[in-house]
Backbone as numpy.savetxt, mean C-alpha at the origin, in Angstrom:
# Nx Ny Nz CAx CAy CAz Cx Cy Cz
9.54 -28.10 -35.54 8.71 -28.69 -34.51 8.56 -27.69 -33.36
7.35 -27.58 -32.83 7.09 -26.65 -31.73 7.63 -27.17 -30.40
8.11 -26.23 -29.61 8.60 -26.58 -28.28 7.38 -26.80 -27.36
7.43 -27.82 -26.55 6.34 -28.15 -25.63 6.42 -27.23 -24.42
5.26 -26.64 -24.05 5.22 -25.77 -22.86 5.11 -26.60 -21.60
5.81 -26.16 -20.59 5.74 -26.82 -19.29 4.75 -26.05 -18.42
3.48 -26.45 -18.51 2.42 -25.74 -17.80 2.60 -25.82 -16.29
3.07 -26.93 -15.80 3.27 -27.08 -14.36 4.30 -26.08 -13.84
5.39 -25.92 -14.56 6.43 -24.96 -14.15 5.90 -23.53 -14.23
5.13 -23.23 -15.27 4.57 -21.89 -15.40 3.58 -21.61 -14.27
2.75 -22.60 -13.94 1.79 -22.44 -12.86 2.49 -22.27 -11.52
3.55 -23.02 -11.30 4.32 -22.89 -10.06 4.95 -21.50 -9.97
5.49 -21.01 -11.09 6.10 -19.68 -11.10 5.06 -18.60 -10.80
3.87 -18.75 -11.35 2.79 -17.78 -11.07 2.38 -17.83 -9.60
2.32 -19.03 -9.04 1.98 -19.17 -7.62 3.03 -18.54 -6.72
4.29 -18.74 -7.08 5.39 -18.13 -6.31 5.31 -16.61 -6.38
5.03 -16.07 -7.55 4.93 -14.61 -7.72 3.76 -14.07 -6.91
2.64 -14.80 -6.91 1.46 -14.37 -6.14 1.78 -14.34 -4.65
2.50 -15.35 -4.16 2.89 -15.38 -2.74 3.82 -14.22 -2.40
4.76 -13.91 -3.30 5.67 -12.78 -3.08 4.90 -11.47 -3.00
3.96 -11.28 -3.91 3.16 -10.05 -3.93 2.31 -9.92 -2.67
1.74 -11.04 -2.23 0.92 -11.02 -1.02 1.78 -10.68 0.21
2.96 -11.27 0.29 3.87 -11.00 1.41 4.30 -9.53 1.41
4.57 -9.00 0.22 4.96 -7.60 0.12 3.82 -6.68 0.55
2.60 -7.02 0.17 1.44 -6.21 0.56 1.25 -6.23 2.08
1.39 -7.40 2.68 1.26 -7.51 4.14 2.32 -6.65 4.82
3.54 -6.69 4.31 4.63 -5.88 4.86 4.31 -4.39 4.74
3.79 -3.99 3.59 3.45 -2.58 3.37 2.32 -2.13 4.29
1.32 -3.00 4.50 0.23 -2.64 5.41 0.75 -2.49 6.85
1.67 -3.34 7.24 2.28 -3.20 8.56 3.05 -1.90 8.69
3.76 -1.53 7.62 4.49 -0.26 7.63 3.53 0.91 7.70
2.38 0.79 7.05 1.37 1.85 7.10 0.82 2.02 8.52
0.55 0.91 9.18 0.06 0.96 10.56 1.08 1.67 11.45
2.34 1.33 11.28 3.40 1.95 12.08 3.56 3.43 11.74
3.55 3.76 10.45 3.75 5.14 10.01 2.66 6.08 10.51
1.44 5.58 10.60 0.33 6.42 11.05 0.24 6.50 12.57
1.02 5.68 13.26 0.96 5.67 14.72 -0.12 4.75 15.25
-0.79 4.02 14.35 -1.86 3.13 14.77 -1.34 1.91 15.52
-0.03 1.69 15.52 0.52 0.58 16.28 0.42 0.81 17.78
0.09 2.03 18.19 -0.09 2.34 19.61 -1.48 1.90 20.09
-2.38 1.61 19.16 -3.74 1.18 19.49 -3.72 -0.35 19.59
-4.50 -0.87 20.55 -4.54 -2.33 20.66 -5.19 -2.93 19.41
-4.84 -4.17 19.11 -5.25 -4.82 17.87 -6.77 -4.92 17.74
-7.47 -5.16 18.84 -8.93 -5.29 18.77 -9.58 -3.97 18.36
-9.10 -2.86 18.93 -9.65 -1.55 18.58 -9.35 -1.20 17.13
-8.13 -1.44 16.71 -7.74 -1.16 15.33 -8.57 -1.99 14.36
-8.77 -3.26 14.67 -9.60 -4.12 13.82 -11.03 -3.60 13.77
-11.56 -3.16 14.89 -12.91 -2.62 14.92 -13.06 -1.36 14.07
-12.09 -0.48 14.16 -12.10 0.75 13.35 -12.07 0.40 11.87
-11.19 -0.52 11.49 -11.08 -0.91 10.08 -12.35 -1.60 9.59
-12.95 -2.45 10.43 -14.20 -3.11 10.04 -15.32 -2.10 9.83
-15.40 -1.09 10.70 -16.40 -0.03 10.53 -16.16 0.74 9.24
-14.90 1.03 8.93 -14.57 1.76 7.71 -14.95 0.95 6.47
-14.68 -0.34 6.49 -15.01 -1.19 5.36 -16.53 -1.30 5.18
-17.26 -1.36 6.28 -18.71 -1.51 6.23 -19.43 -0.19 5.96
-18.73 0.92 6.08 -19.35 2.24 5.92 -19.88 2.43 4.51
-21.09 2.95 4.41 -21.70 3.28 3.12 -21.80 4.80 2.96
-21.25 5.54 3.92 -21.30 7.00 3.91 -20.22 7.53 2.97
-20.63 7.95 1.78 -19.64 8.40 0.79 -18.95 9.69 1.23
-19.62 10.52 2.02 -18.99 11.74 2.53 -17.85 11.42 3.48
-18.08 10.45 4.36 -17.04 10.04 5.30 -15.87 9.39 4.56
-16.20 8.57 3.57 -15.15 7.91 2.79 -14.28 8.95 2.08
-14.91 9.96 1.50 -14.15 11.00 0.79 -13.29 11.79 1.78
-13.82 12.07 2.96 -13.04 12.78 3.97 -11.83 11.95 4.40
-12.02 10.65 4.58 -10.92 9.77 4.96 -9.88 9.71 3.84
-10.34 9.64 2.59 -9.43 9.58 1.46 -8.59 10.85 1.38
-9.25 12.01 1.57 -8.53 13.29 1.53 -7.51 13.38 2.66
-7.90 12.93 3.83 -6.98 12.94 4.97 -5.79 12.02 4.72
-6.04 10.86 4.13 -4.96 9.93 3.80 -4.03 10.50 2.75
-4.61 11.14 1.73 -3.78 11.74 0.67 -2.89 12.83 1.27
-3.45 13.64 2.16 -2.67 14.70 2.80 -1.55 14.10 3.65
-1.83 12.98 4.31 -0.82 12.31 5.12 0.36 11.88 4.25
0.06 11.24 3.12 1.14 10.77 2.25 1.92 11.92 1.64
1.23 13.01 1.29 1.93 14.16 0.72 2.84 14.81 1.75
2.37 15.00 2.97 3.21 15.61 4.00 4.35 14.67 4.40
4.08 13.39 4.40 5.11 12.41 4.74 6.22 12.41 3.68
5.84 12.57 2.42 6.82 12.62 1.34 7.74 13.81 1.48
7.19 14.94 1.90 8.02 16.14 2.08 8.93 16.01 3.30
8.44 15.36 4.35 9.21 15.26 5.59 10.31 14.20 5.54
10.08 13.13 4.77 11.00 12.00 4.83 11.75 11.81 3.53
12.41 12.84 3.07 13.19 12.74 1.83 14.20 11.60 1.92
14.22 10.76 0.86 15.18 9.68 0.80 14.74 8.41 1.49
13.59 8.44 2.17 13.10 7.26 2.85 11.91 6.74 2.07
11.82 5.43 1.93 10.72 4.83 1.18 9.40 5.20 1.85
8.43 5.59 1.07 7.10 5.93 1.57 6.09 5.08 0.86
4.96 4.85 1.50 3.88 4.09 0.89 2.86 5.10 0.39
2.52 5.01 -0.89 1.53 5.93 -1.43 0.20 5.21 -1.58
-0.79 5.91 -2.09 -2.13 5.38 -2.21 -2.24 4.18 -3.13
-1.27 3.92 -3.95 -1.35 2.79 -4.87 -1.00 1.47 -4.19
-0.53 1.55 -2.94 -0.14 0.34 -2.24 1.24 -0.14 -2.57
2.01 0.66 -3.25 3.36 0.31 -3.67 4.36 1.16 -2.90
5.35 0.55 -2.30 6.40 1.31 -1.63 7.27 1.93 -2.70
7.47 3.24 -2.61 8.26 3.94 -3.63 9.24 4.88 -2.97
10.27 5.20 -3.69 11.23 6.20 -3.25 10.75 7.57 -3.72
10.88 8.61 -2.89 10.52 9.95 -3.37 11.29 10.27 -4.64
10.57 10.83 -5.61 11.20 11.15 -6.88 11.27 9.97 -7.82
10.53 8.89 -7.49 10.55 7.69 -8.33 9.74 7.87 -9.58
9.51 6.79 -10.27 8.80 6.77 -11.54 7.33 7.10 -11.31
6.84 8.17 -11.93 5.46 8.61 -11.75 4.47 7.58 -12.27
4.85 6.74 -13.19 3.93 5.74 -13.72 3.65 4.65 -12.71
4.47 4.55 -11.68 4.24 3.53 -10.67 3.74 4.14 -9.37
3.32 5.41 -9.37 2.66 5.96 -8.21 3.46 6.96 -7.41
4.71 7.19 -7.70 5.49 8.14 -6.94 5.69 9.39 -7.80
5.01 10.45 -7.43 5.07 11.69 -8.18 6.03 12.64 -7.49
7.10 13.06 -8.15 8.08 13.94 -7.53 7.45 15.23 -7.00
6.38 15.70 -7.62 5.75 16.94 -7.16 5.08 16.75 -5.81
4.51 15.57 -5.54 3.85 15.33 -4.26 4.79 14.81 -3.22
5.90 14.25 -3.62 6.86 13.71 -2.66 7.97 14.69 -2.31
7.83 15.91 -2.75 8.78 16.95 -2.33 9.98 16.95 -3.13
């Protein structure tokens, strides 16, 4: 006889996991704001800058911002050995971590 699945429990577990992931992402975004020094800017200005970036259709500007961000994470990885860094994948990783999850030992020093 087949075991009956408890769909309610599975759905609750998925909801809990989604909330955990969302909370972790919010924490990582806050760490990113602090790491870049953007916490020194008032919230209204920071929100305006981010809204302009999201609305931007200029692919040249987007590529320049992406390159600048990549350089920031690479230099941060070299400077902060042993400290968790946030990479472009949105995942907090330890320098020298698993390359399949976004932390490349070559870029993290």
